[in-house]
Each structure stands twice: as C-alpha cells, then as structure tokens.
PDB file of C-alpha atoms in Angstrom:
ATOM      1  CA  MET A   2     -32.135  55.783  73.385  1.00 54.00           C
ATOM      2  CA  SER A   3     -28.380  56.338  73.899  1.00 56.00           C
ATOM      3  CA  ASN A   4     -28.242  52.928  74.652  1.00 62.00           C
ATOM      4  CA  THR A   5     -30.237  51.831  71.184  1.00 64.00           C
ATOM      5  CA  ARG A   6     -27.882  54.282  69.347  1.00 65.00           C
ATOM      6  CA  THR A   7     -24.809  52.628  70.702  1.00 63.00           C
ATOM      7  CA  VAL A   8     -25.759  49.658  70.058  1.00 54.00           C
ATOM      8  CA  LEU A   9     -26.538  50.470  66.293  1.00 60.00           C
ATOM      9  CA  ILE A  10     -23.510  51.971  65.812  1.00 65.00           C
ATOM     10  CA  ALA A  11     -20.712  48.664  67.588  1.00 60.00           C
ATOM     11  CA  LEU A  12     -23.494  46.819  65.086  1.00 60.00           C
ATOM     12  CA  THR A  13     -22.381  48.693  61.552  1.00 66.00           C
ATOM     13  CA  ALA A  14     -18.704  49.089  62.779  1.00 58.00           C
ATOM     14  CA  LEU A  15     -19.074  45.356  62.960  1.00 57.00           C
ATOM     15  CA  VAL A  16     -20.144  43.953  59.811  1.00 53.00           C
ATOM     16  CA  SER A  17     -17.305  46.804  58.071  1.00 58.00           C
ATOM     17  CA  ILE A  18     -14.616  44.954  59.673  1.00 53.00           C
ATOM     18  CA  SER A  19     -16.417  41.385  58.985  1.00 55.00           C
ATOM     19  CA  THR A  20     -16.577  42.587  55.146  1.00 54.00           C
ATOM     20  CA  LEU A  21     -12.879  43.980  55.055  1.00 47.00           C
ATOM     21  CA  ALA A  22     -11.383  40.748  56.121  1.00 48.00           C
ATOM     22  CA  SER A  23     -13.015  39.130  54.319  1.00 49.00           C
ATOM     23  CA  ALA A  24     -12.138  40.821  51.138  1.00 47.00           C
ATOM     24  CA  GLN A  25      -8.308  40.165  52.126  1.00 46.00           C
ATOM     25  CA  VAL A  26      -8.638  36.416  52.107  1.00 45.00           C
ATOM     26  CA  ALA A  27     -11.177  35.777  49.100  1.00 47.00           C
ATOM     27  CA  VAL A  28      -8.844  33.709  46.187  1.00 47.00           C
ATOM     28  CA  PRO A  29      -9.932  34.679  42.666  1.00 47.00           C
ATOM     29  CA  ILE A  30     -11.524  32.062  40.326  1.00 46.00           C
ATOM     30  CA  ASN A  31      -9.040  30.273  38.381  1.00 48.00           C
ATOM     31  CA  ASN A  32      -9.931  28.077  35.708  1.00 50.00           C
ATOM     32  CA  TRP A  33     -13.413  27.202  37.955  1.00 51.00           C
ATOM     33  CA  SER A  34     -11.374  26.838  40.852  1.00 53.00           C
ATOM     34  CA  TYR A  35     -10.755  28.523  43.944  1.00 50.00           C
ATOM     35  CA  GLN A  36      -7.018  27.491  44.188  1.00 57.00           C
ATOM     36  CA  ARG A  37      -3.769  28.581  42.410  1.00 65.00           C
ATOM     37  CA  HIS A  38      -2.408  25.493  41.291  1.00 64.00           C
ATOM     38  CA  ALA A  39      -3.751  21.646  40.384  1.00 64.00           C
ATOM     39  CA  SER A  40      -5.385  19.628  43.055  1.00 74.00           C
ATOM     40  CA  THR A  41      -3.291  16.896  41.674  1.00 84.00           C
ATOM     41  CA  ALA A  42      -0.257  15.986  40.216  1.00 83.00           C
ATOM     42  CA  THR A  43      -2.346  14.526  36.854  1.00 87.00           C
ATOM     43  CA  GLU A  44      -4.305  17.540  36.421  1.00 83.00           C
ATOM     44  CA  GLY A  45      -1.127  19.611  36.551  1.00 82.00           C
ATOM     45  CA  TYR A  46       0.075  17.335  33.787  1.00 84.00           C
ATOM     46  CA  LEU A  47      -2.481  17.419  31.981  1.00 87.00           C
ATOM     47  CA  ARG A  48      -2.801  21.450  31.461  1.00 84.00           C
ATOM     48  CA  GLY A  49       0.349  21.651  31.259  1.00 86.00           C
ATOM     49  CA  SER A  50       0.365  19.724  27.985  1.00 89.00           C
ATOM     50  CA  ALA A  51      -2.907  21.372  26.937  1.00 89.00           C
ATOM     51  CA  ALA A  52      -1.051  23.870  27.144  1.00 89.00           C
ATOM     52  CA  VAL A  53       2.027  23.568  25.185  1.00 91.00           C
ATOM     53  CA  ILE A  54      -0.471  22.285  21.980  1.00 92.00           C
ATOM     54  CA  GLN A  55      -2.520  25.404  22.516  1.00 91.00           C
ATOM     55  CA  SER A  56       0.325  27.241  22.076  1.00 92.00           C
ATOM     56  CA  ALA A  57       1.839  24.950  19.144  1.00 91.00           C
ATOM     57  CA  GLY A  58      -1.744  26.062  17.940  1.00 91.00           C
ATOM     58  CA  GLN A  59      -1.171  29.738  18.374  1.00 92.00           C
ATOM     59  CA  LYS A  60       1.764  29.399  16.766  1.00 92.00           C
ATOM     60  CA  ASN A  61       0.616  28.572  13.945  1.00 93.00           C
ATOM     61  CA  TYR A  62      -2.317  31.074  14.174  1.00 93.00           C
ATOM     62  CA  LEU A  63       0.080  33.788  14.514  1.00 93.00           C
ATOM     63  CA  ASP A  64       2.216  32.322  11.310  1.00 94.00           C
ATOM     64  CA  SER A  65      -0.650  32.218   9.221  1.00 94.00           C
ATOM     65  CA  VAL A  66      -1.935  35.560   9.745  1.00 93.00           C
ATOM     66  CA  ALA A  67       2.076  37.622   9.708  1.00 95.00           C
ATOM     67  CA  ALA A  68       2.238  35.580   5.993  1.00 95.00           C
ATOM     68  CA  VAL A  69      -1.398  36.906   5.026  1.00 95.00           C
ATOM     69  CA  ASN A  70       0.311  40.244   6.646  1.00 95.00           C
ATOM     70  CA  TYR A  71       3.082  40.481   3.758  1.00 95.00           C
ATOM     71  CA  GLN A  72       1.172  38.859   0.670  1.00 95.00           C
ATOM     72  CA  GLU A  73      -0.908  42.028   1.619  1.00 95.00           C
ATOM     73  CA  ALA A  74       2.097  44.088   1.984  1.00 95.00           C
ATOM     74  CA  LEU A  75       3.310  42.587  -0.753  1.00 95.00           C
ATOM     75  CA  ARG A  76       0.153  43.341  -3.167  1.00 95.00           C
ATOM     76  CA  ARG A  77       0.206  47.112  -2.046  1.00 95.00           C
ATOM     77  CA  SER A  78       3.924  47.267  -2.547  1.00 95.00           C
ATOM     78  CA  ILE A  79       3.206  45.836  -6.623  1.00 95.00           C
ATOM     79  CA  GLU A  80       0.304  48.546  -6.709  1.00 95.00           C
ATOM     80  CA  ASN A  81       1.986  50.990  -5.945  1.00 96.00           C
ATOM     81  CA  SER A  82       5.119  50.210  -7.858  1.00 95.00           C
ATOM     82  CA  GLY A  83       2.455  50.516 -11.058  1.00 94.00           C
ATOM     83  CA  LEU A  84       1.500  53.330  -9.595  1.00 95.00           C
ATOM     84  CA  ARG A  85       4.467  55.628  -9.700  1.00 95.00           C
ATOM     85  CA  VAL A  86       4.699  54.502 -13.196  1.00 95.00           C
ATOM     86  CA  LYS A  87       1.528  55.425 -14.285  1.00 95.00           C
ATOM     87  CA  THR A  88       1.520  58.655 -12.554  1.00 96.00           C
ATOM     88  CA  TYR A  89       4.896  58.998 -14.086  1.00 96.00           C
ATOM     89  CA  PHE A  90       4.078  58.669 -17.541  1.00 96.00           C
ATOM     90  CA  GLU A  91       0.635  60.904 -16.955  1.00 96.00           C
ATOM     91  CA  ASN A  92       2.699  64.036 -15.789  1.00 96.00           C
ATOM     92  CA  LYS A  93       4.529  63.238 -19.299  1.00 96.00           C
ATOM     93  CA  GLU A  94       1.798  63.567 -20.987  1.00 96.00           C
ATOM     94  CA  LEU A  95       0.035  66.471 -19.469  1.00 95.00           C
ATOM     95  CA  ASN A  96       3.464  68.347 -19.375  1.00 95.00           C
ATOM     96  CA  ARG A  97       3.909  67.663 -23.292  1.00 95.00           C
ATOM     97  CA  ALA A  98       0.109  69.062 -23.615  1.00 94.00           C
ATOM     98  CA  TYR A  99       0.715  71.173 -21.751  1.00 94.00           C
ATOM     99  CA  ARG A 100       3.530  72.498 -23.488  1.00 93.00           C
ATOM    100  CA  GLU A 101       1.694  72.174 -27.091  1.00 91.00           C
ATOM    101  CA  LYS A 102      -1.026  74.686 -25.769  1.00 91.00           C
ATOM    102  CA  TYR A 103       0.479  76.786 -25.056  1.00 91.00           C
ATOM    103  CA  ALA A 104       4.301  77.089 -27.083  1.00 89.00           C
ATOM    104  CA  ALA A 105       4.871  79.820 -29.583  1.00 88.00           C
ATOM    105  CA  VAL A 106       3.593  79.121 -33.002  1.00 87.00           C
ATOM    106  CA  PRO A 107       6.364  78.288 -35.261  1.00 87.00           C
ATOM    107  CA  PRO A 108       6.631  81.087 -37.966  1.00 87.00           C
ATOM    108  CA  THR A 109       5.087  79.396 -41.398  1.00 91.00           C
ATOM    109  CA  LYS A 110       8.294  79.770 -44.751  1.00 92.00           C
ATOM    110  CA  GLU A 111       6.733  82.562 -46.009  1.00 92.00           C
ATOM    111  CA  GLN A 112       7.094  84.595 -42.729  1.00 90.00           C
ATOM    112  CA  TRP A 113      10.877  82.922 -42.852  1.00 89.00           C
ATOM    113  CA  GLU A 114      11.422  84.468 -45.466  1.00 89.00           C
ATOM    114  CA  ARG A 115      10.027  87.889 -44.876  1.00 89.00           C
ATOM    115  CA  ILE A 116      12.732  88.072 -41.497  1.00 88.00           C
ATOM    116  CA  THR A 117      15.131  86.899 -43.925  1.00 87.00           C
ATOM    117  CA  LEU A 118      14.302  89.640 -46.183  1.00 85.00           C
ATOM    118  CA  ALA A 119      14.095  92.598 -43.281  1.00 85.00           C
ATOM    119  CA  SER A 120      17.079  91.549 -41.854  1.00 85.00           C
ATOM    120  CA  LEU A 121      19.515  91.736 -45.335  1.00 84.00           C
ATOM    121  CA  PRO A 122      21.352  95.553 -45.329  1.00 86.00           C
ATOM    122  CA  ASP A 123      20.002  97.649 -47.686  1.00 85.00           C
ATOM    123  CA  ARG A 124      21.070  98.584 -51.017  1.00 87.00           C
ATOM    124  CA  LEU A 125      22.810 101.392 -52.438  1.00 89.00           C
ATOM    125  CA  THR A 126      20.300 103.527 -54.280  1.00 90.00           C
ATOM    126  CA  PRO A 127      21.395 104.499 -57.720  1.00 90.00           C
ATOM    127  CA  GLU A 128      22.804 107.449 -56.184  1.00 91.00           C
ATOM    128  CA  GLN A 129      24.691 106.717 -54.407  1.00 91.00           C
ATOM    129  CA  PHE A 130      26.354 103.313 -56.950  1.00 91.00           C
ATOM    130  CA  ASP A 131      25.929 103.181 -60.505  1.00 89.00           C
ATOM    131  CA  SER A 132      25.585  99.823 -61.211  1.00 83.00           C
ATOM    132  CA  SER A 133      26.597  99.974 -64.947  1.00 84.00           C
ATOM    133  CA  THR A 134      29.569 101.804 -64.670  1.00 86.00           C
ATOM    134  CA  GLY A 135      30.665 100.753 -60.716  1.00 86.00           C
ATOM    135  CA  LYS A 136      31.269 104.985 -59.873  1.00 90.00           C
ATOM    136  CA  LEU A 137      30.302 105.157 -56.693  1.00 93.00           C
ATOM    137  CA  VAL A 138      29.400 108.446 -54.411  1.00 93.00           C
ATOM    138  CA  TRP A 139      31.369 107.852 -50.919  1.00 94.00           C
ATOM    139  CA  PRO A 140      29.723 109.976 -48.156  1.00 92.00           C
ATOM    140  CA  HIS A 141      31.331 113.497 -47.248  1.00 91.00           C
ATOM    141  CA  ILE A 142      32.866 111.541 -43.789  1.00 90.00           C
ATOM    142  CA  LEU A 143      34.864 108.519 -46.136  1.00 92.00           C
ATOM    143  CA  ARG A 144      35.509 111.027 -48.537  1.00 92.00           C
ATOM    144  CA  ALA A 145      38.391 112.170 -45.926  1.00 91.00           C
ATOM    145  CA  ASP A 146      42.384 111.501 -46.927  1.00 92.00           C
ATOM    146  CA  GLU A 147      42.606 109.001 -43.961  1.00 91.00           C
ATOM    147  CA  TYR A 148      40.652 106.853 -46.045  1.00 92.00           C
ATOM    148  CA  ALA A 149      42.200 107.844 -49.381  1.00 93.00           C
ATOM    149  CA  ALA A 150      43.918 104.681 -50.178  1.00 93.00           C
ATOM    150  CA  PHE A 151      41.110 102.591 -49.907  1.00 93.00           C
ATOM    151  CA  ARG A 152      38.904 104.313 -51.568  1.00 92.00           C
ATOM    152  CA  ASP A 153      40.897 104.433 -54.206  1.00 93.00           C
ATOM    153  CA  ARG A 154      41.330 101.054 -53.630  1.00 93.00           C
ATOM    154  CA  ILE A 155      37.445  99.833 -53.972  1.00 94.00           C
ATOM    155  CA  ASP A 156      36.281 102.296 -56.686  1.00 93.00           C
ATOM    156  CA  THR A 157      39.166 100.416 -58.795  1.00 93.00           C
ATOM    157  CA  LEU A 158      37.378  96.868 -57.913  1.00 92.00           C
ATOM    158  CA  MET A 159      34.538  97.606 -58.203  1.00 91.00           C
ATOM    159  CA  ALA A 160      34.715  99.608 -61.407  1.00 90.00           C
ATOM    160  CA  SER A 161      36.217  96.367 -62.875  1.00 90.00           C
ATOM    161  CA  ARG A 162      34.322  93.810 -61.698  1.00 90.00           C
ATOM    162  CA  THR A 163      32.861  91.488 -64.366  1.00 89.00           C
ATOM    163  CA  PRO A 164      29.715  89.632 -64.542  1.00 87.00           C
ATOM    164  CA  GLY A 165      32.811  86.015 -64.101  1.00 88.00           C
ATOM    165  CA  ASN A 166      34.075  88.295 -61.103  1.00 89.00           C
ATOM    166  CA  SER A 167      31.717  89.160 -58.643  1.00 88.00           C
ATOM    167  CA  GLY A 168      29.468  87.708 -55.983  1.00 87.00           C
ATOM    168  CA  ASP A 169      29.648  86.237 -53.014  1.00 89.00           C
ATOM    169  CA  GLY A 170      33.208  84.434 -52.887  1.00 90.00           C
ATOM    170  CA  SER A 171      34.668  85.967 -56.387  1.00 91.00           C
ATOM    171  CA  PRO A 172      38.277  87.458 -56.278  1.00 92.00           C
ATOM    172  CA  ALA A 173      36.695  90.960 -56.216  1.00 91.00           C
ATOM    173  CA  GLN A 174      34.727  90.369 -53.306  1.00 91.00           C
ATOM    174  CA  ARG A 175      37.431  88.918 -51.792  1.00 92.00           C
ATOM    175  CA  GLN A 176      39.902  91.606 -52.000  1.00 93.00           C
ATOM    176  CA  LEU A 177      36.945  94.302 -51.292  1.00 93.00           C
ATOM    177  CA  ASP A 178      35.562  92.843 -47.991  1.00 93.00           C
ATOM    178  CA  PRO A 179      39.120  93.521 -45.613  1.00 93.00           C
ATOM    179  CA  LEU A 180      38.854  96.470 -47.003  1.00 94.00           C
ATOM    180  CA  ILE A 181      35.550  97.935 -46.461  1.00 94.00           C
ATOM    181  CA  ASP A 182      36.251  96.045 -42.846  1.00 94.00           C
ATOM    182  CA  ALA A 183      39.069  98.350 -42.788  1.00 93.00           C
ATOM    183  CA  MET A 184      37.323 101.369 -43.133  1.00 93.00           C
ATOM    184  CA  LYS A 185      34.770 100.450 -41.072  1.00 93.00           C
ATOM    185  CA  ARG A 186      37.778 100.372 -38.263  1.00 94.00           C
ATOM    186  CA  VAL A 187      38.642 103.513 -39.005  1.00 93.00           C
ATOM    187  CA  LEU A 188      35.615 104.936 -39.094  1.00 93.00           C
ATOM    188  CA  LYS A 189      34.918 104.391 -35.495  1.00 93.00           C
ATOM    189  CA  SER A 190      37.991 105.405 -34.451  1.00 93.00           C
ATOM    190  CA  ASN A 191      37.370 109.174 -35.739  1.00 90.00           C
ATOM    191  CA  ILE A 192      33.941 108.286 -33.782  1.00 92.00           C
ATOM    192  CA  ASP A 193      34.358 111.345 -31.362  1.00 91.00           C
ATOM    193  CA  ASN A 194      35.567 113.558 -34.659  1.00 90.00           C
ATOM    194  CA  VAL A 195      31.548 113.506 -36.439  1.00 90.00           C
ATOM    195  CA  SER A 196      28.220 113.745 -35.332  1.00 92.00           C
ATOM    196  CA  PHE A 197      26.431 111.035 -35.014  1.00 92.00           C
ATOM    197  CA  SER A 198      24.027 111.096 -38.200  1.00 92.00           C
ATOM    198  CA  GLN A 199      27.131 111.660 -40.175  1.00 92.00           C
ATOM    199  CA  TYR A 200      28.792 108.756 -38.444  1.00 93.00           C
ATOM    200  CA  ALA A 201      25.670 106.207 -38.799  1.00 92.00           C
ATOM    201  CA  ALA A 202      24.951 107.720 -42.349  1.00 91.00           C
ATOM    202  CA  ALA A 203      29.163 106.363 -43.193  1.00 92.00           C
ATOM    203  CA  LYS A 204      28.805 102.893 -41.335  1.00 92.00           C
ATOM    204  CA  TRP A 205      25.157 102.479 -43.168  1.00 92.00           C
ATOM    205  CA  PHE A 206      26.933 102.673 -46.309  1.00 93.00           C
ATOM    206  CA  LEU A 207      29.655 100.552 -45.893  1.00 93.00           C
ATOM    207  CA  ARG A 208      26.892  97.977 -44.876  1.00 92.00           C
ATOM    208  CA  SER A 209      25.420  98.106 -47.568  1.00 92.00           C
ATOM    209  CA  LEU A 210      28.492  98.748 -49.904  1.00 92.00           C
ATOM    210  CA  ASP A 211      30.190  94.854 -48.465  1.00 91.00           C
ATOM    211  CA  TYR A 212      26.408  93.519 -48.839  1.00 91.00           C
ATOM    212  CA  GLU A 213      26.548  95.153 -53.130  1.00 89.00           C
ATOM    213  CA  ALA A 214      29.799  93.394 -53.816  1.00 90.00           C
ATOM    214  CA  GLN A 215      28.828  89.765 -52.466  1.00 89.00           C
ATOM    215  CA  LEU A 216      26.022  90.359 -55.523  1.00 89.00           C
ATOM    216  CA  PRO A 217      26.216  89.158 -59.253  1.00 89.00           C
ATOM    217  CA  LEU A 218      26.864  91.583 -60.880  1.00 80.00           C
ATOM    218  CA  ASN A 219      23.981  90.939 -64.276  1.00 72.00           C
ATOM    219  CA  SER A 220      21.677  91.227 -61.097  1.00 59.00           C
ATOM    220  CA  LEU A 221      22.523  94.394 -60.118  1.00 53.00           C
ATOM    221  CA  ILE A 222      21.554  95.594 -63.727  1.00 47.00           C
ATOM    222  CA  ALA A 223      18.902  93.990 -63.139  1.00 43.00           C
ATOM    223  CA  GLN A 224      17.814  94.752 -60.308  1.00 45.00           C
ATOM    224  CA  PRO A 225      19.264  98.274 -59.523  1.00 42.00           C
ATOM    225  CA  VAL A 226      17.270  99.781 -56.875  1.00 43.00           C
ATOM    226  CA  ALA A 227      16.526  97.432 -53.956  1.00 42.00           C
ATOM    227  CA  SER A 228      12.660  97.267 -52.933  1.00 45.00           C
ATOM    228  CA  LYS A 229      13.719  98.176 -48.678  1.00 46.00           C
ATOM    229  CA  PRO A 230      13.712 101.595 -47.653  1.00 40.00           C
ATOM    230  CA  THR A 231      17.777 103.188 -47.847  1.00 41.00           C
ATOM    231  CA  PHE A 232      18.818 106.230 -46.788  1.00 39.00           C
ATOM    232  CA  ASP A 233      20.616 109.165 -47.715  1.00 42.00           C
ATOM    233  CA  SER A 234      23.543 110.241 -46.225  1.00 39.00           C
ATOM    234  CA  SER A 235      22.355 113.368 -44.070  1.00 40.00           C
ATOM    235  CA  ALA A 236      20.571 110.897 -42.670  1.00 37.00           C
ATOM    236  CA  SER A 237      20.537 107.006 -42.034  1.00 38.00           C
ATOM    237  CA  VAL A 238      20.532 105.246 -39.348  1.00 36.00           C
ATOM    238  CA  ASP A 239      22.625 101.422 -39.155  1.00 41.00           C
ATOM    239  CA  ALA A 240      20.132  99.644 -36.846  1.00 36.00           C
ATOM    240  CA  ALA A 241      22.252  96.337 -37.165  1.00 36.00           C
ATOM    241  CA  ALA A 242      25.062  98.695 -36.225  1.00 37.00           C
ATOM    242  CA  THR A 243      26.958  97.986 -32.562  1.00 40.00           C
ATOM    243  CA  ASP A 244      25.288 101.509 -31.597  1.00 42.00           C
ATOM    244  CA  SER A 245      22.199 100.245 -31.899  1.00 38.00           C
ATOM    245  CA  VAL A 246      20.226 103.054 -30.898  1.00 37.00           C
ATOM    246  CA  ASP A 247      17.325 105.887 -32.619  1.00 42.00           C
ATOM    247  CA  PRO A 248      19.019 108.312 -34.411  1.00 41.00           C
ATOM    248  CA  PRO A 249      18.581 112.033 -33.842  1.00 41.00           C
ATOM    249  CA  ALA A 250      17.290 114.594 -36.354  1.00 42.00           C
ATOM    250  CA  ASP A 251      20.529 115.992 -38.509  1.00 44.00           C
ATOM    251  CA  ASP A 252      22.096 119.300 -37.138  1.00 43.00           C
ATOM    252  CA  SER A 253      21.821 121.769 -39.766  1.00 39.00           C
ATOM    253  CA  ALA A 254      25.584 122.122 -39.789  1.00 40.00           C
ATOM    254  CA  SER A 255      25.410 118.595 -41.712  1.00 39.00           C
ATOM    255  CA  ALA A 256      21.950 119.452 -43.582  1.00 38.00           C
ATOM    256  CA  ASP A 257      24.241 122.616 -45.310  1.00 42.00           C
ATOM    257  CA  ASP A 258      27.470 120.699 -45.643  1.00 42.00           C
ATOM    258  CA  SER A 259      25.547 117.802 -47.346  1.00 40.00           C
ATOM    259  CA  ALA A 260      24.147 120.527 -49.960  1.00 36.00           C
ATOM    260  CA  THR A 261      26.874 122.228 -50.560  1.00 38.00           C
ATOM    261  CA  ALA A 262      28.815 119.055 -50.886  1.00 39.00           C
ATOM    262  CA  ASP A 263      25.941 117.719 -53.147  1.00 40.00           C
ATOM    263  CA  ASP A 264      26.554 121.088 -56.048  1.00 40.00           C
ATOM    264  CA  ALA A 265      29.970 120.032 -56.304  1.00 38.00           C
ATOM    265  CA  ALA A 266      31.131 116.953 -58.480  1.00 37.00           C
ATOM    266  CA  PRO A 267      32.645 114.393 -56.308  1.00 39.00           C
ATOM    267  CA  GLY A 268      35.945 113.910 -57.254  1.00 39.00           C
ATOM    268  CA  ASP A 269      36.550 117.764 -55.812  1.00 40.00           C
ATOM    269  CA  PRO A 270      39.044 118.128 -53.552  1.00 36.00           C
ATOM    270  CA  ALA A 271      36.625 121.351 -52.391  1.00 37.00           C
ATOM    271  CA  ASN A 272      34.678 117.508 -51.668  1.00 39.00           C
ATOM    272  CA  VAL A 273      36.449 115.701 -49.086  1.00 37.00           C
ATOM    273  CA  VAL A 274      35.376 116.628 -45.622  1.00 37.00           C
ATOM    274  CA  THR A 275      37.838 115.562 -43.022  1.00 36.00           C
ATOM    275  CA  PRO A 276      36.377 114.525 -39.626  1.00 37.00           C
ATOM    276  CA  ALA A 277      37.092 116.859 -37.331  1.00 37.00           C
ATOM    277  CA  ALA A 278      35.624 119.655 -39.486  1.00 35.00           C
ATOM    278  CA  ASP A 279      32.185 117.785 -40.312  1.00 39.00           C
ATOM    279  CA  ALA A 280      31.408 117.127 -36.600  1.00 36.00           C
ATOM    280  CA  ASN A 281      32.004 121.062 -35.616  1.00 31.00           C
TER     281      ASN A 281
END
C-alpha cells in the first residue's frame, strides 16, 4: 500500500515539472508564426514594406480625425460665441424689464405742482404785513436795538415799492435781499439768548418776508393772504430752516410777552424786547 502511494506522488511531481518546463520554453504566436522574425529575407522585406504603407495610411487617417476634431471645436466655439452674445442681451432685457416693473412711478404734473407749492415759504399774514401800505409788524425778537438799522431800511424799502419796482430781480428786491440775510445771521448769532419758539417765529417771519419781497406788488394787492397755513409770532416752526426739528409748545412767559406787546403800538419803544430779556 505504501509503495502505491509513493509511485503516485512521484508521477504527480514528474507531471508538474514537465508542465513548468514546457511553459518556460513556449514561444508566443506572432503573425501565425512560432518565431520572432521573418523566416526569410524576402518575407522580412515584404513585411517591412507593408508596415510602411500601413503607417502612411494610419497617418492620413489620424490627420483626417484631427481635422474633423478641429472643425468640431471651431463650430462649438462659434456657437459658444453666439450664445454668449445672445445671453448678454437677454440678461440686459431681463434687467430692463425688472427695473421697469419695480421702478418708482414718477410724479405727475399735478403732483409736481403740489410739491412745488408746498416747498414755497408761507406768505405773511395781513396781521404781519399790510400790502396796501407796505407796513410790517415785526416779531418782538426782531424789534431789538441790534436789528434797528436793518429793520428801518427794510421798512422804508417795503413802503416805497411800486408796481414797476417790485418782484423778483427788481431794484427794491435786490436791496432787500442782503438786508434780510444780514438779519438772519444776527438772529442766528443770538440763538443762545432766546427761546426756541421765539427763534423759530423770527426766522419764519424773515423767510416769509424774503419770499414776499420777490412777489410783484400787484399780486400782493390782489391776493393779500396766501392759501398756505401761516404761523403767528408766538408759536411758529421754520420747517425749511437749518435747525429742522419740531418746536415745543410756547412757554407761558413768551405768551405773556406776546399779549403785552399786542396791546401796545408796534412803534412803541416799550414793545422792543431784547433777546436776553425775552429768553429769560
């Protein structure tokens, strides 16, 4: 039994060795030949000539493939260029449509007229200005001695105006403009010596006076009172002034001063209130 097993093992080893040996010496198939080169010189020449012809054909084929690829790339480049231009203008149209859709609606002519009218200063009231005589009733703050020179000159110019010497750009208006502006500067320099309501009333009066000086005398007589709301000297707000804030209610001291001044004549020296006294 042991001899049989030994014989089988020996046969198996022999078969394995022979298989390995045959695998090492086997030559791969190349062009239906078991050899690595042509069998004769003629065969080698013919095979070489065939290889040259084959390589020339492959070269021409690859050149044609490259030409096709180049033309395809050029076509796509042209398409991309057109698509880029088309997309650019489409985006512009979308942007324009969006802006038109959500743009603010411009005011109409009537709305512009109302806005312009609302931006104009208020006219002086009949209690502040008599258009037939040109007499002004100054606020108490502007009756102080430091304003006397400007005030007297303005009174003279306003009383001496005529239909031919009135309105914007007239000689009277060109003389009144720097005088009113000088009074505004003096009033601003005294802002710490007066209450807010007193300062606002005086500044509002000067602003309305400057606007009144720009209107022709005929329009003043035909329309003495403006349609816009006005403010009296005891509580007024200069909405377009540099100090644009809501004014507080007038204090009792200012109201008492206004009542006392209204009882006396405008030209009475007792009516002249200095800024320091009025502020207290």
